[in-house]
Tab-separated table of C-alpha atoms in Angstrom:
chain	number	residue	atom	x	y	z
A	624	MET	CA	0.000	0.000	0.000
A	625	SER	CA	1.272	3.487	-0.849
A	626	PHE	CA	2.305	5.649	2.095
A	627	LEU	CA	1.564	8.982	0.442
A	628	ALA	CA	-1.227	8.945	-2.143
A	629	ILE	CA	-2.498	11.874	-4.195
A	630	GLU	CA	-5.609	11.072	-6.214
A	631	SER	CA	-7.398	13.186	-8.840
A	632	LEU	CA	-6.155	16.394	-7.234
A	633	TYR	CA	-7.305	19.702	-8.685
A	634	LYS	CA	-6.326	23.136	-7.440
A	635	SER	CA	-7.698	26.416	-8.792
A	636	TYR	CA	-7.507	30.054	-7.798
A	637	GLY	CA	-10.974	31.251	-8.711
A	638	THR	CA	-11.494	30.183	-12.326
A	639	VAL	CA	-7.764	29.759	-12.999
A	640	PRO	CA	-6.657	26.087	-12.864
A	641	ILE	CA	-3.243	25.563	-11.248
A	642	LEU	CA	-3.102	21.754	-10.810
A	643	ARG	CA	-5.137	19.382	-12.974
A	644	ASP	CA	-5.894	15.758	-12.152
A	645	ILE	CA	-2.672	14.916	-10.293
A	646	ASN	CA	-2.270	11.210	-9.416
A	647	ILE	CA	0.899	10.181	-7.527
A	648	GLU	CA	1.740	7.388	-5.077
A	649	ILE	CA	4.946	6.896	-3.094
A	650	GLU	CA	5.916	4.047	-0.789
A	651	GLU	CA	7.005	4.487	2.829
A	652	GLY	CA	10.605	5.629	2.951
A	653	GLY	CA	10.474	6.780	-0.663
A	654	PHE	CA	12.023	9.982	-1.993
A	655	LEU	CA	9.595	11.752	-4.323
A	656	VAL	CA	10.921	14.700	-6.310
A	657	LEU	CA	8.520	17.159	-7.932
A	658	VAL	CA	10.342	18.778	-10.833
A	659	GLY	CA	9.492	21.176	-13.600
A	660	PRO	CA	10.065	24.726	-14.844
A	661	SER	CA	9.076	27.814	-12.852
A	662	GLY	CA	5.311	28.188	-12.635
A	663	CYS	CA	4.537	24.526	-13.332
A	664	GLY	CA	2.699	24.061	-9.995
A	665	LYS	CA	5.245	21.978	-8.066
A	666	SER	CA	5.441	24.294	-5.024
A	667	THR	CA	1.654	24.642	-5.015
A	668	LEU	CA	1.364	20.841	-4.922
A	669	LEU	CA	3.822	20.692	-2.022
A	670	ASN	CA	1.799	23.340	-0.174
A	671	CYS	CA	-1.363	21.297	-0.759
A	672	ILE	CA	0.323	18.254	0.821
A	673	ALA	CA	1.436	20.437	3.734
A	674	GLY	CA	-2.021	21.923	4.214
A	675	LEU	CA	-0.820	25.461	3.496
A	676	GLU	CA	-3.108	25.542	0.445
A	677	PRO	CA	-6.629	24.056	0.337
A	678	ILE	CA	-7.331	21.737	-2.587
A	679	THR	CA	-10.267	22.327	-4.914
A	680	SER	CA	-11.055	18.625	-5.257
A	681	GLY	CA	-9.391	15.253	-4.949
A	682	GLU	CA	-7.742	13.322	-2.129
A	683	ILE	CA	-4.460	13.314	-0.207
A	684	ARG	CA	-3.727	10.383	2.113
A	685	ILE	CA	-0.759	9.868	4.421
A	686	ASN	CA	-0.333	6.353	5.784
A	687	GLY	CA	-3.854	5.480	4.691
A	688	LYS	CA	-5.450	8.498	6.418
A	689	SER	CA	-7.087	11.325	4.492
A	690	VAL	CA	-5.505	14.680	5.373
A	691	ALA	CA	-7.518	16.826	2.955
A	692	GLY	CA	-9.008	19.604	5.056
A	693	LEU	CA	-6.783	18.948	8.084
A	694	HIS	CA	-4.768	21.818	9.587
A	695	PRO	CA	-0.989	21.528	8.883
A	696	SER	CA	-0.330	20.828	12.570
A	697	GLN	CA	-2.525	17.708	12.363
A	698	ARG	CA	-0.795	16.153	9.340
A	699	ASP	CA	2.400	14.965	11.056
A	700	ILE	CA	4.634	16.585	8.448
A	701	ALA	CA	7.668	18.858	8.704
A	702	MET	CA	8.738	21.377	6.089
A	703	VAL	CA	12.110	22.830	5.085
A	704	PHE	CA	11.750	26.046	3.106
A	705	GLN	CA	13.881	27.735	0.461
A	706	SER	CA	14.609	30.539	2.930
A	707	TYR	CA	16.101	29.205	6.144
A	708	ALA	CA	13.628	31.230	8.289
A	709	LEU	CA	15.819	30.993	11.391
A	710	TYR	CA	15.255	33.183	14.438
A	711	PRO	CA	18.295	35.528	14.444
A	712	ASN	CA	18.201	36.151	18.195
A	713	MET	CA	18.272	32.432	19.078
A	714	THR	CA	21.193	30.027	19.104
A	715	VAL	CA	21.308	26.988	16.838
A	716	ALA	CA	20.060	24.865	19.743
A	717	GLY	CA	17.241	27.336	20.379
A	718	ASN	CA	16.166	27.285	16.735
A	719	ILE	CA	16.158	23.485	16.560
A	720	GLY	CA	14.279	23.079	19.829
A	721	PHE	CA	11.835	25.995	19.559
A	722	GLY	CA	8.959	23.915	18.204
A	723	MET	CA	9.336	21.378	21.012
A	724	GLU	CA	9.422	24.171	23.581
A	725	ILE	CA	6.161	25.596	22.213
A	726	ARG	CA	4.567	22.138	22.462
A	727	GLY	CA	5.640	21.871	26.103
A	728	VAL	CA	8.233	19.108	25.713
A	729	PRO	CA	10.279	18.847	28.939
A	730	LYS	CA	13.709	20.502	28.851
A	731	ALA	CA	15.711	17.282	29.379
A	732	GLU	CA	13.862	15.582	26.519
A	733	ARG	CA	14.376	18.628	24.291
A	734	GLU	CA	18.100	18.715	24.949
A	735	LYS	CA	18.460	15.008	24.215
A	736	ALA	CA	16.600	15.359	20.898
A	737	ILE	CA	18.570	18.474	19.911
A	738	LYS	CA	21.870	16.711	20.628
A	739	ALA	CA	20.887	13.632	18.615
A	740	VAL	CA	19.762	15.669	15.582
A	741	ALA	CA	22.834	17.932	15.740
A	742	GLU	CA	25.117	14.890	15.724
A	743	THR	CA	23.221	13.408	12.766
A	744	LEU	CA	23.697	16.649	10.804
A	745	GLN	CA	27.255	17.168	12.086
A	746	ILE	CA	26.457	20.577	13.587
A	747	ASP	CA	26.827	19.647	17.268
A	748	HIS	CA	29.823	22.015	17.542
A	749	LEU	CA	27.613	24.927	16.393
A	750	LEU	CA	24.815	24.641	18.964
A	751	ASN	CA	25.764	27.832	20.827
A	752	ARG	CA	26.224	30.022	17.754
A	753	LYS	CA	23.704	32.478	16.297
A	754	PRO	CA	22.541	32.225	12.649
A	755	SER	CA	24.605	35.293	11.697
A	756	GLN	CA	27.755	33.323	12.600
A	757	LEU	CA	26.932	30.453	10.218
A	758	SER	CA	27.587	29.800	6.531
A	759	GLY	CA	24.733	29.180	4.113
A	760	GLY	CA	25.223	25.426	4.260
A	761	GLN	CA	25.285	25.447	8.060
A	762	ARG	CA	22.068	27.493	8.186
A	763	GLN	CA	20.394	24.997	5.883
A	764	ARG	CA	21.451	22.156	8.188
A	765	VAL	CA	19.911	23.999	11.130
A	766	ALA	CA	16.658	24.410	9.167
A	767	MET	CA	16.754	20.681	8.426
A	768	GLY	CA	17.467	19.955	12.108
A	769	ARG	CA	14.371	21.890	13.122
A	770	ALA	CA	12.334	19.588	10.862
A	771	LEU	CA	14.155	16.371	11.837
A	772	VAL	CA	13.661	16.868	15.556
A	773	ARG	CA	9.899	16.510	15.093
A	774	ASN	CA	10.318	12.969	13.707
A	775	PRO	CA	7.381	13.415	11.298
A	776	GLN	CA	5.825	10.868	8.957
A	777	VAL	CA	6.721	12.965	5.895
A	778	PHE	CA	9.420	15.588	5.240
A	779	LEU	CA	8.637	18.307	2.714
A	780	PHE	CA	11.522	20.228	1.092
A	781	ASP	CA	10.762	23.338	-0.989
A	782	GLU	CA	13.855	24.059	-3.146
A	783	PRO	CA	16.120	23.941	-0.062
A	784	LEU	CA	19.400	24.304	-1.983
A	785	SER	CA	18.542	27.128	-4.381
A	786	ASN	CA	20.212	29.803	-2.212
A	787	LEU	CA	23.552	27.956	-2.097
A	788	ASP	CA	26.494	28.256	-4.471
A	789	ALA	CA	27.156	25.474	-6.989
A	790	LYS	CA	29.747	23.510	-4.986
A	791	LEU	CA	27.761	23.735	-1.744
A	792	ARG	CA	24.634	22.548	-3.577
A	793	VAL	CA	26.468	19.372	-4.602
A	794	ASP	CA	27.785	18.845	-1.059
A	795	MET	CA	24.354	19.377	0.526
A	796	ARG	CA	22.708	17.148	-2.061
A	797	THR	CA	25.027	14.355	-0.965
A	798	GLU	CA	24.222	15.068	2.683
A	799	ILE	CA	20.463	14.930	2.053
A	800	LYS	CA	20.820	11.618	0.212
A	801	ARG	CA	22.979	10.198	3.010
A	802	LEU	CA	20.427	11.418	5.565
A	803	HIS	CA	17.579	9.748	3.684
A	804	HIS	CA	19.437	6.416	3.563
A	805	ARG	CA	20.067	6.645	7.294
A	806	LEU	CA	16.597	7.730	8.453
A	807	LYS	CA	14.469	5.993	5.775
A	808	THR	CA	11.793	8.662	6.170
A	809	THR	CA	9.374	9.537	3.369
A	810	ILE	CA	10.452	12.749	1.615
A	811	VAL	CA	8.749	15.003	-0.928
A	812	TYR	CA	11.239	17.394	-2.503
A	813	VAL	CA	10.600	20.280	-4.901
A	814	THR	CA	13.259	21.483	-7.334
A	815	HIS	CA	13.596	22.981	-10.804
A	816	ASP	CA	17.045	21.365	-11.087
A	817	GLN	CA	16.753	18.104	-13.020
A	818	ILE	CA	20.211	16.958	-11.818
A	819	GLU	CA	18.959	17.163	-8.216
A	820	ALA	CA	15.870	15.233	-9.253
A	821	MET	CA	17.840	12.448	-10.946
A	822	THR	CA	20.384	12.018	-8.140
A	823	LEU	CA	18.044	12.184	-5.129
A	824	ALA	CA	14.770	10.576	-6.154
A	825	THR	CA	13.391	7.085	-5.926
A	826	LYS	CA	10.413	8.457	-7.933
A	827	ILE	CA	10.118	11.619	-10.025
A	828	ALA	CA	6.988	13.539	-10.978
A	829	VAL	CA	7.555	15.896	-13.931
A	830	LEU	CA	5.047	18.746	-14.129
A	831	LYS	CA	4.297	21.339	-16.782
A	832	ASP	CA	1.521	23.942	-16.626
A	833	GLY	CA	-0.101	22.123	-13.708
A	834	VAL	CA	-0.316	18.801	-15.559
A	835	LEU	CA	1.635	15.681	-14.581
A	836	GLN	CA	3.695	14.795	-17.662
A	837	GLN	CA	5.280	11.597	-16.327
A	838	PHE	CA	5.711	9.752	-13.030
A	839	GLY	CA	8.320	7.036	-12.595
A	840	THR	CA	11.781	6.071	-11.447
A	841	PRO	CA	14.744	8.221	-12.536
A	842	ALA	CA	15.749	5.499	-15.038
A	843	GLU	CA	12.237	5.390	-16.533
A	844	ILE	CA	12.059	9.165	-16.841
A	845	TYR	CA	15.516	9.384	-18.417
A	846	ASN	CA	15.460	6.378	-20.744
A	847	SER	CA	11.768	6.251	-21.683
A	848	PRO	CA	10.399	9.818	-21.610
A	849	ALA	CA	6.650	9.934	-22.142
A	850	ASN	CA	6.772	12.968	-24.400
A	851	MET	CA	9.097	15.532	-25.950
A	852	PHE	CA	8.849	17.913	-22.994
A	853	VAL	CA	10.159	15.299	-20.555
A	854	ALA	CA	12.853	14.214	-23.047
A	855	ASP	CA	14.074	17.775	-23.437
A	856	PHE	CA	13.761	18.805	-19.785
A	857	MET	CA	15.471	15.829	-18.156
A	858	GLY	CA	19.143	15.386	-18.937
A	859	SER	CA	22.220	17.581	-19.307
A	860	PRO	CA	23.102	18.043	-22.103
A	861	ALA	CA	19.521	17.656	-23.271
A	862	MET	CA	18.367	14.850	-25.547
A	863	ASN	CA	18.847	15.506	-29.271
A	864	LEU	CA	15.377	15.762	-30.857
A	865	LEU	CA	15.571	15.616	-34.647
A	866	THR	CA	13.090	15.488	-37.497
A	867	ALA	CA	13.516	12.156	-39.289
A	868	ARG	CA	11.694	9.947	-41.785
A	869	ILE	CA	10.932	6.263	-41.435
A	870	ALA	CA	11.632	4.293	-44.594
A	871	ASP	CA	12.190	0.730	-45.780
A	872	GLY	CA	15.805	-0.405	-45.505
A	873	PRO	CA	17.752	-3.443	-46.731
A	874	SER	CA	16.786	-5.522	-43.673
A	875	GLY	CA	13.880	-3.667	-42.096
A	876	LEU	CA	13.115	-0.071	-41.290
A	877	SER	CA	15.630	2.759	-41.562
A	878	VAL	CA	15.737	6.185	-39.953
A	879	LEU	CA	16.580	8.910	-42.494
A	880	LEU	CA	18.216	12.103	-41.195
A	881	ASP	CA	18.900	15.035	-43.523
A	882	ARG	CA	22.482	16.297	-43.701
A	883	PRO	CA	23.329	19.817	-44.919
A	884	ASP	CA	26.283	18.597	-46.967
A	885	GLY	CA	24.992	15.588	-48.855
A	886	GLU	CA	22.595	12.657	-49.007
A	887	PRO	CA	20.421	11.853	-45.977
A	888	LEU	CA	22.039	9.645	-43.367
A	889	ALA	CA	20.267	6.258	-43.275
A	890	LEU	CA	20.408	4.370	-39.979
A	891	PRO	CA	19.154	0.742	-40.214
A	892	PHE	CA	16.920	0.126	-37.218
A	893	ASN	CA	16.474	-3.517	-36.252
A	894	GLY	CA	14.481	-3.019	-33.070
A	895	ALA	CA	11.503	-1.157	-34.518
A	896	SER	CA	8.164	-1.673	-32.800
A	897	SER	CA	4.955	-2.309	-34.710
A	898	LYS	CA	3.799	1.179	-33.706
A	899	LEU	CA	6.867	2.754	-35.317
A	900	ALA	CA	6.325	0.646	-38.437
A	901	ALA	CA	2.969	2.399	-38.819
A	902	TYR	CA	4.903	5.634	-39.465
A	903	LYS	CA	6.681	4.267	-42.553
A	904	GLY	CA	6.939	7.031	-45.140
A	905	ARG	CA	6.125	9.681	-42.548
A	906	GLU	CA	8.088	12.113	-40.420
A	907	VAL	CA	8.785	11.420	-36.753
A	908	ILE	CA	10.885	13.063	-34.066
A	909	PHE	CA	13.994	10.960	-33.433
A	910	GLY	CA	15.403	11.321	-29.916
A	911	ILE	CA	18.892	10.230	-28.917
A	912	ARG	CA	20.922	11.299	-25.906
A	913	PRO	CA	24.480	12.630	-26.406
A	914	GLU	CA	26.045	9.611	-24.658
A	915	ALA	CA	24.318	7.285	-27.146
A	916	LEU	CA	26.026	9.141	-29.994
A	917	THR	CA	29.786	8.714	-29.762
A	918	ASP	CA	32.995	7.815	-31.580
A	919	PRO	CA	33.054	4.186	-32.821
A	920	ASP	CA	35.838	3.140	-30.424
A	921	GLY	CA	33.779	4.371	-27.475
A	922	ALA	CA	30.505	2.746	-28.587
A	923	ASP	CA	28.626	0.248	-26.427
A	924	ARG	CA	29.606	-3.199	-27.705
A	925	LYS	CA	26.540	-4.759	-26.075
A	926	ALA	CA	24.062	-2.726	-28.100
A	927	HIS	CA	21.695	-4.937	-30.109
A	928	SER	CA	20.898	-2.248	-32.657
A	929	SER	CA	23.578	0.234	-33.643
A	930	ALA	CA	24.699	2.096	-36.752
A	931	GLU	CA	27.489	4.373	-37.880
A	932	GLY	CA	27.306	7.458	-40.053
A	933	GLU	CA	29.665	10.125	-41.325
A	934	CYS	CA	28.974	13.607	-39.996
A	935	LEU	CA	30.595	17.018	-40.521
A	936	ILE	CA	31.975	18.253	-37.197
A	937	GLU	CA	31.182	21.936	-36.639
A	938	VAL	CA	32.313	22.473	-33.025
A	939	VAL	CA	34.545	20.524	-30.623
A	940	GLU	CA	34.283	21.181	-26.864
A	941	PRO	CA	36.829	19.417	-24.620
A	942	ALA	CA	35.308	18.912	-21.150
A	943	GLY	CA	37.938	17.007	-19.210
A	944	SER	CA	36.540	13.501	-18.911
A	945	ASP	CA	34.582	13.860	-22.177
A	946	THR	CA	34.741	15.681	-25.479
A	947	PHE	CA	31.524	17.092	-26.917
A	948	ALA	CA	31.198	17.398	-30.682
A	949	ILE	CA	28.454	19.292	-32.476
A	950	THR	CA	27.224	18.368	-35.941
A	951	ASN	CA	24.039	19.055	-37.915
A	952	LEU	CA	21.386	16.440	-38.635
A	953	GLY	CA	17.699	16.762	-39.369
A	954	GLY	CA	18.097	20.527	-39.632
A	955	LYS	CA	19.265	20.899	-36.025
A	956	GLU	CA	22.463	21.026	-34.021
A	957	VAL	CA	23.284	17.609	-32.569
A	958	VAL	CA	25.510	17.022	-29.541
A	959	ALA	CA	27.651	13.868	-29.418
A	960	ARG	CA	29.511	12.797	-26.282
A	961	LEU	CA	32.893	11.293	-27.152
A	962	ARG	CA	35.866	9.920	-25.256
A	963	ALA	CA	38.267	12.563	-23.932
A	964	ASP	CA	41.002	11.427	-26.333
A	965	ALA	CA	38.755	10.984	-29.382
A	966	ASN	CA	40.568	11.931	-32.583
A	967	ILE	CA	38.229	14.567	-33.966
A	968	ALA	CA	38.649	18.028	-35.473
A	969	VAL	CA	36.456	20.935	-36.563
A	970	GLY	CA	35.660	21.043	-40.271
A	971	GLN	CA	36.355	17.359	-40.851
A	972	LYS	CA	33.945	14.512	-41.444
A	973	ALA	CA	34.031	11.836	-38.770
A	974	LYS	CA	32.219	8.578	-38.184
A	975	LEU	CA	29.807	8.654	-35.261
A	976	ALA	CA	28.222	5.566	-33.709
A	977	PHE	CA	24.490	5.648	-32.918
A	978	ASN	CA	23.301	3.320	-30.130
A	979	LEU	CA	19.774	2.773	-31.422
A	980	ASP	CA	18.857	0.697	-28.349
A	981	LYS	CA	18.722	4.063	-26.605
A	982	ALA	CA	16.749	5.847	-29.332
A	983	VAL	CA	13.179	7.007	-28.744
A	984	PHE	CA	10.617	8.266	-31.246
A	985	PHE	CA	7.851	10.840	-30.876
A	986	ASP	CA	4.807	11.797	-32.892
A	987	PRO	CA	5.421	15.323	-34.298
A	988	GLU	CA	1.825	16.416	-33.677
A	989	SER	CA	0.952	14.962	-30.284
A	990	GLN	CA	4.613	15.043	-29.113
A	991	SER	CA	3.943	11.742	-27.304
A	992	ARG	CA	6.355	8.824	-27.447
A	993	ILE	CA	5.698	6.187	-30.106
A	994	GLY	CA	5.708	2.635	-28.746
C-alpha cells in the first residue's frame, strides 16, 4: 500500500486552474521529487500536501489516512523552506528546539533530541552560535534539524538548496541523500534542477503547466520519456530531438536524417516496434541522448541495434573527462559525447556511432512517445 497517495487532485484560484488531475503514489521511505520549470505548480502541490493551500477537489492520504481539510499541525509533516527562516536572536540549539518548547516538551527531553539531531547533521559544535555566525550550508542544516527533531511521517523540502552556491549545492545534495538512507523517512522534494531530481529521487513527478507529464523512477524518466517535454527537460546536455523519416531499408526499417552537406544519413533500425512501423513514409521526431552518440571506439559493444554514419563536425568542446562534438542532422544542431582522447577536429567529417537501443521516437503532432 502506498504511504503517500495523491488522487485526482485539482487546485484552482478562482477560475484559474493551477493543478489538474494529479495522481501520484509513493511508498514508505520513498524519496519523491517534484520537478518542472518555474510556474509549473510543483510548489503549489507541495503546499497542498502540507495543508498550506486548500485543494479544490481530490484526495491526499498519508499512511492510509485522508488529510484533505486537516490543519498543517494535524498532518504529522515537517517542512524545510527555500529561505532558512531561522530566528536571528536564538542560538542553533534554540532554533532546533523551539517547536518542542512551544509544544511543552520537557527541557531534558528537548536537549536530548537536539543533541541527537545535531550529531546526525554534524552541527553539534555549532549549537551555541547564532545564525549570523553560520555559513549558508550550516544554516540549511539547522533548518533541516528543526524539521528532523519533530520525527514526522513525511518531510517536505521546498527548493532547499537554491540559495547555495554550486559547490555547496552538490555537497548538501550528498548530505540529504545520506540522511535519507540513514533515516528511511518519506520525503517530498521540490526542485527545478533536473540533476537534483535524478540524483536524489526514488520516484520523479515531472510537471508542466499544472499537468503531470510523467511519473516514474529516474531510469524510466531518463530512458523512456513519455513525451518531448520530458525528453528535453530531463538530462544535461539535453536529448537531441531531430526530425527524421521512417523508410524501408535493406533488412527492415531505416531512420533517415537530412544532412546539410549531402545525401540523408540512413540508420538501419532492427528493433523497430509495430507502432513505429505504422509511421513508414512519414516524419517522426527521433530522440537520442548525447552519450548514445559517440565515436566508434567508445561505442557500447553490447548494443543490439547500432549504426554508424559520417557527420561534418562543426564544433569541438573538450570537457575534461569527455569531449563534446556538435554536428548538424535533421536541420538541427546535434551534440555527441565522445571519449576525452577521441581523434576529432572541426571542419572534418568523422564517423559517429548511434546506439539505437537508446533511441526514442515521438509523434510530431501529439509530441507523445511512439511505442
